[in-house]
Amino acid sequence: MLTVALPKGELLKNSIRLLQAVGLDFSAFLDAGNRQLQIVDASGKAKGLLVRGQDVPVYVEYGQAQLGIIGYDVLREKQPQVAHLVDLHFGGCRMSVAVKASSPYKSPLDLPAHGRVASKYVNCAREYFQSLDLPVEIVPLYGSVELGPITGMSEAIVDLVSTGRTLKENGLVEITTLYESTARLIAHPLSYRLNTGNLHQLVEDVRSHVLATV
């Protein structure tokens, strides 16, 4: 039986809607009273796993799920050994550098050498500032990253931005974008190569549906 890892949170509703369009129904995950983390599609063809977003590529990489749906930001940060198959064109957001609106920094290169940058995306932040040849200290934060500059703990943050409202409400502004992120369909490489559970057909059905709706 094919297993699909689905992310809790903002991508879940669109992920389930997409899979419904290609014949897999995991809508029970959206029921308010649902506590199950694993359900079987009514057709009996596939099983859905409901997992934390950061864990989706882990389940796929280790073969517990043959398919998964997750944001490109997680793939960039974790760099798992998975096959990147389809850009699903939902869950759009961007990875940005932001600073206090009152600060003198108008671009990342204005930041002081050996200054601090707070981020939950430690690898992405480090890679970006290394590409600028600007030595900074990356401070790992996993809660409200915006507090870094507000409290003076960091000069800047690297974080995922959707509407920009949270930044604005906390007196922060974006000064550059590292990359754009959308939801992606990923697969366990060996399962995809071996066409486990007729995986190729399902992926083609997803690709066709996405192209028809973009």
mmCIF file with all atom_site columns, N, CA, C and O in Angstrom, residues 60 73 78 107 122 135 168 195:
data_model
loop_
_atom_site.group_PDB
_atom_site.id
_atom_site.type_symbol
_atom_site.label_atom_id
_atom_site.label_alt_id
_atom_site.label_comp_id
_atom_site.label_asym_id
_atom_site.label_entity_id
_atom_site.label_seq_id
_atom_site.pdbx_PDB_ins_code
_atom_site.Cartn_x
_atom_site.Cartn_y
_atom_site.Cartn_z
_atom_site.occupancy
_atom_site.B_iso_or_equiv
_atom_site.pdbx_formal_charge
_atom_site.auth_seq_id
_atom_site.auth_comp_id
_atom_site.auth_asym_id
_atom_site.auth_atom_id
_atom_site.pdbx_PDB_model_num
ATOM 1  N N  . VAL A 1 60  ? 9.840  10.366 4.303  1.00 0.00 ? 60  VAL A N  1
ATOM 2  C CA . VAL A 1 60  ? 10.031 10.005 2.882  1.00 0.00 ? 60  VAL A CA 1
ATOM 3  C C  . VAL A 1 60  ? 11.449 9.500  2.651  1.00 0.00 ? 60  VAL A C  1
ATOM 4  O O  . VAL A 1 60  ? 11.658 8.476  1.982  1.00 0.00 ? 60  VAL A O  1
ATOM 5  N N  . ASP A 1 73  ? 10.918 25.544 1.471  1.00 0.00 ? 73  ASP A N  1
ATOM 6  C CA . ASP A 1 73  ? 11.774 26.081 2.537  1.00 0.00 ? 73  ASP A CA 1
ATOM 7  C C  . ASP A 1 73  ? 12.341 24.967 3.411  1.00 0.00 ? 73  ASP A C  1
ATOM 8  O O  . ASP A 1 73  ? 13.517 24.998 3.788  1.00 0.00 ? 73  ASP A O  1
ATOM 9  N N  . LYS A 1 78  ? 16.754 21.434 5.192  1.00 0.00 ? 78  LYS A N  1
ATOM 10 C CA . LYS A 1 78  ? 17.148 20.098 5.643  1.00 0.00 ? 78  LYS A CA 1
ATOM 11 C C  . LYS A 1 78  ? 17.949 19.318 4.601  1.00 0.00 ? 78  LYS A C  1
ATOM 12 O O  . LYS A 1 78  ? 18.682 18.398 4.939  1.00 0.00 ? 78  LYS A O  1
ATOM 13 N N  . SER A 1 107 ? 20.382 47.089 3.288  1.00 0.00 ? 107 SER A N  1
ATOM 14 C CA . SER A 1 107 ? 20.668 45.850 2.551  1.00 0.00 ? 107 SER A CA 1
ATOM 15 C C  . SER A 1 107 ? 21.498 44.956 3.458  1.00 0.00 ? 107 SER A C  1
ATOM 16 O O  . SER A 1 107 ? 22.112 45.451 4.424  1.00 0.00 ? 107 SER A O  1
ATOM 17 N N  . VAL A 1 122 ? 18.661 27.874 10.176 1.00 0.00 ? 122 VAL A N  1
ATOM 18 C CA . VAL A 1 122 ? 20.083 28.105 10.446 1.00 0.00 ? 122 VAL A CA 1
ATOM 19 C C  . VAL A 1 122 ? 20.949 27.830 9.212  1.00 0.00 ? 122 VAL A C  1
ATOM 20 O O  . VAL A 1 122 ? 21.833 28.624 8.876  1.00 0.00 ? 122 VAL A O  1
ATOM 21 N N  . PRO A 1 135 ? 30.912 37.687 7.464  1.00 0.00 ? 135 PRO A N  1
ATOM 22 C CA . PRO A 1 135 ? 30.903 36.835 8.665  1.00 0.00 ? 135 PRO A CA 1
ATOM 23 C C  . PRO A 1 135 ? 29.886 37.336 9.682  1.00 0.00 ? 135 PRO A C  1
ATOM 24 O O  . PRO A 1 135 ? 29.946 38.484 10.121 1.00 0.00 ? 135 PRO A O  1
ATOM 25 N N  . LYS A 1 168 ? 5.464  43.783 9.963  1.00 0.00 ? 168 LYS A N  1
ATOM 26 C CA . LYS A 1 168 ? 5.011  45.172 10.067 1.00 0.00 ? 168 LYS A CA 1
ATOM 27 C C  . LYS A 1 168 ? 4.501  45.488 11.468 1.00 0.00 ? 168 LYS A C  1
ATOM 28 O O  . LYS A 1 168 ? 4.819  46.540 12.044 1.00 0.00 ? 168 LYS A O  1
ATOM 29 N N  . ASN A 1 195 ? 8.733  2.297  -9.237 1.00 0.00 ? 195 ASN A N  1
ATOM 30 C CA . ASN A 1 195 ? 7.307  2.522  -9.512 1.00 0.00 ? 195 ASN A CA 1
ATOM 31 C C  . ASN A 1 195 ? 6.422  1.764  -8.517 1.00 0.00 ? 195 ASN A C  1
ATOM 32 O O  . ASN A 1 195 ? 5.398  1.166  -8.880 1.00 0.00 ? 195 ASN A O  1
#
